[in-house]
Structures are given as structure tokens and as C-alpha cells.
Coordinates of C-alpha atoms in Angstrom, one line a residue:
X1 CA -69.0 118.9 257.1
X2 CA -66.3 121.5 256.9
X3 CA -67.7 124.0 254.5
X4 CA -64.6 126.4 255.0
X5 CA -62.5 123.3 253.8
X6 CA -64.3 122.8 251.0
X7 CA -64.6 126.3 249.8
X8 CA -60.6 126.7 250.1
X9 CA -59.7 123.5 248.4
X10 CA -62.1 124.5 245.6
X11 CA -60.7 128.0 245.0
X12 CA -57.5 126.7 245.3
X13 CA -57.9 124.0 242.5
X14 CA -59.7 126.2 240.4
X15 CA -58.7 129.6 240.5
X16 CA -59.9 133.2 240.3
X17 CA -60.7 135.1 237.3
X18 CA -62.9 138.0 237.1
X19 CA -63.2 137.8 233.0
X20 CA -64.2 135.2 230.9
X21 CA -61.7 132.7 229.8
X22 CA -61.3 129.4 228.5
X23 CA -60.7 126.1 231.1
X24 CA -58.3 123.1 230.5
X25 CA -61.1 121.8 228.2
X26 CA -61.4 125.6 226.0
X27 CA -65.0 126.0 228.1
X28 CA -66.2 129.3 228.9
X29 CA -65.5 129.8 232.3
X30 CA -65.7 132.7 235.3
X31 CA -64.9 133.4 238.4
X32 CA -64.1 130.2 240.6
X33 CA -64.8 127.4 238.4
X34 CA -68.0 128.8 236.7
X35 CA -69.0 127.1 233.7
X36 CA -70.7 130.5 231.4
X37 CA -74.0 128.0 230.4
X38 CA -75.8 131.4 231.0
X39 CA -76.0 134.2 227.7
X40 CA -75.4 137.0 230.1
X41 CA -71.5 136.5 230.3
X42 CA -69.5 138.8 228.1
X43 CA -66.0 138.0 227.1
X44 CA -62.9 141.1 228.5
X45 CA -65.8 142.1 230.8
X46 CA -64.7 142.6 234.8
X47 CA -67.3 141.0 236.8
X48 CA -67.7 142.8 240.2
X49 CA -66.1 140.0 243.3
X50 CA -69.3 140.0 244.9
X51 CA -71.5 138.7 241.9
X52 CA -68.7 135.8 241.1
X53 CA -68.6 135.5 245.2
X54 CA -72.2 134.3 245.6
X55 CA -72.4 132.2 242.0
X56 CA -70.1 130.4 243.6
X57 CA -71.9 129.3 246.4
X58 CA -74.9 129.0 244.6
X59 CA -72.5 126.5 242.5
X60 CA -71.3 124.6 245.9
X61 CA -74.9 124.2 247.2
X62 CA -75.8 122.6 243.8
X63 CA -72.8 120.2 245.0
X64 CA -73.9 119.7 248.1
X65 CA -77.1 118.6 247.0
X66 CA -76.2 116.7 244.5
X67 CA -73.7 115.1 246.7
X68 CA -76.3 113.9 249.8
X69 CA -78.3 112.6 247.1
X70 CA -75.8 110.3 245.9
X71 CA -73.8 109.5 249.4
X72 CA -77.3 108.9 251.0
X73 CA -76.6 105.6 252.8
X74 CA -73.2 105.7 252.2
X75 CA -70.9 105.4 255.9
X76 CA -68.3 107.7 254.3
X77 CA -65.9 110.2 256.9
X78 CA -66.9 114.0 256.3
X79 CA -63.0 114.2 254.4
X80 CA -64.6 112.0 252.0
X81 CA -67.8 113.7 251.0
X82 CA -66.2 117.3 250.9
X83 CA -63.9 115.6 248.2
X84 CA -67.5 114.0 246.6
X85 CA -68.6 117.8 246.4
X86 CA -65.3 118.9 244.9
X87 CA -65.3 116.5 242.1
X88 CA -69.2 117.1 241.2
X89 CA -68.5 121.0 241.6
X90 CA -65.6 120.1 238.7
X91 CA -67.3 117.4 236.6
X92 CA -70.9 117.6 237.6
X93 CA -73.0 114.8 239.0
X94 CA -73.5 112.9 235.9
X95 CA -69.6 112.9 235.4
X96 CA -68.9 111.8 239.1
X97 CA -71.4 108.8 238.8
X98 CA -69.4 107.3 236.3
X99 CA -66.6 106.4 238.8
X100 CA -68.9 103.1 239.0
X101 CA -65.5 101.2 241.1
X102 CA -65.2 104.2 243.0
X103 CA -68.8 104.1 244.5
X104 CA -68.2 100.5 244.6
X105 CA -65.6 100.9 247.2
X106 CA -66.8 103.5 249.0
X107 CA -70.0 101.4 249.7
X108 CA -68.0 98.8 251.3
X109 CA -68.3 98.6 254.7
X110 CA -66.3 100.1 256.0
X111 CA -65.5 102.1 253.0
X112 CA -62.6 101.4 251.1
X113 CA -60.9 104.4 250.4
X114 CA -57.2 103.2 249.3
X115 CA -59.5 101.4 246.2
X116 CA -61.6 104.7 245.7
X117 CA -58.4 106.3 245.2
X118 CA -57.1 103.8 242.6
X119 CA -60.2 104.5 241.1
X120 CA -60.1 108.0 240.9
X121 CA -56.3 108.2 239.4
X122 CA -57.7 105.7 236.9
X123 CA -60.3 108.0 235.1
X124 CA -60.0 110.1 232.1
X125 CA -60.3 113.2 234.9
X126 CA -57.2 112.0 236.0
X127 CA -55.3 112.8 233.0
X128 CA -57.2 115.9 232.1
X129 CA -56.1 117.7 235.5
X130 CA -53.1 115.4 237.0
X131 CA -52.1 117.1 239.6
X132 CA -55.9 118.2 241.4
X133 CA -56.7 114.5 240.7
X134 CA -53.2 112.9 242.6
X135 CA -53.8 115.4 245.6
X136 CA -57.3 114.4 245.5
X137 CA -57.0 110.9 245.1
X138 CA -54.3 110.6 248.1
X139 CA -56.7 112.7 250.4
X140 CA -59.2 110.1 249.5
X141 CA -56.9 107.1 250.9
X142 CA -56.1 109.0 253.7
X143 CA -59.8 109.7 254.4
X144 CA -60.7 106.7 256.9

């Protein structure tokens, strides 16, 4: 897997902010995509680069892993599973599972990646980020 690839699409879609602020859902957020479940975080506070640097890949691995866990078995390309990691990095495992015609189509063999990416624009995440989710959803086709 391309973890370069990965880490630039995430900060891309996500951002950089070195203060607290609110996401597209009004959620406590920091640094590259952060969600602040911790009680340290303290709003109009500058965070040093370095600290939000390394969360963040603390945040990916947690992706990562949660990812091989739930493509285990799966005969998906490496474009595919970097875009796995990106949407659990966004919505979390629990929100990615319930793409249940997503994993559907990506069990296929060989996967079916056009149908994933039906699947994906047809999700509530679709409509809360539009544009992440179309650019997503079209690398997913394109993924074979």
C-alpha cells in the first residue's frame, strides 16, 4: 500500500488547523481530521505541528488496522483499500461497515468496483461531504 498516497489524500480532504474548531457536523476537531474525544484539547489554543503531526498517524494506523481487519479475505487492488482507510479515518469503522452493498460488491469476485461506487454516492456520507465522496466514489470505479 501507498502510505504517501494515503496520507496526502487525507490531508487534502480534511485539512489543517492548528486550533480547535468545529467540522461539517459542529464536532470538535484538530489538526488533520482529529476528532477532540480527549479532555486535554483547549479551544484558541495553537498546538505545536509536531504534536498534531504524529496524532495523525497514530489516527491512520488505527485505520489501517481497522481496515485489514475488515478487507481480510477480500481480493481488492491497493487503490481500493487506501480509499477503505480514508473513509474509516473519516467515519470510523463502525460507520464504514454500514456500506452493507458496498462490501457486497467488493466481495465479488472479482470485485465490483463500478457498484461499490454506486454504493458509496448513495449513503448519507455522500450528502454530508459531496464533493470528498464523488472524488472518492469515482476513484473507487476506477480502482480495478
Amino acid at each position: 500500500m501507498n502510505y504517501d498516497k494515503l496520507l496526502e489524500s487525507v490531508k487534502k480532504h480534511e485539512g489543517y488547523r492548528n486550533k480547535v474548531y468545529l467540522d461539517t457536523l459542529g464536532k470538535r476537531t484538530v489538526g488533520v481530521g482529529h476528532l477532540c474525544v480527549e479532555d486535554f484539547w483547549e479551544d484558541d489554543k495553537e498546538y505545536e505541528e509536531k504534536f498534531l503531526m504524529d496524532i495523525l498517524q497514530k489516527d491512520l494506523q488505527s485505520a489501517i488496522d481497522q481496515a485489514d481487519k475488515k478487507c481480510e479475505g477480500l481480493k481488492i487492488s491497493d487503490d481500493a483499500k487506501i480509499l477503505i482507510i480514508e473513509m474509516i479515518f473519516q467515519l470510523g469503522g463502525n460507520g464504514v461497515s454500514k456500506f452493507r452493498k458496498m462490501w457486497t460488491a467488493l466481495q465479488e469476485d472479482p470485485p465490483n468496483y463500478f457498484e461499490a461506487h454506486v454504493q458509496m454516492l448513495d449513503s448519507r456520507w455522500a450528502k454530508q461531504t459531496p464533493a470528498r465522496a464523488k472524488e472518492m466514489a469515482e476513484q473507487m470505479q476506477n480502482a480495478g
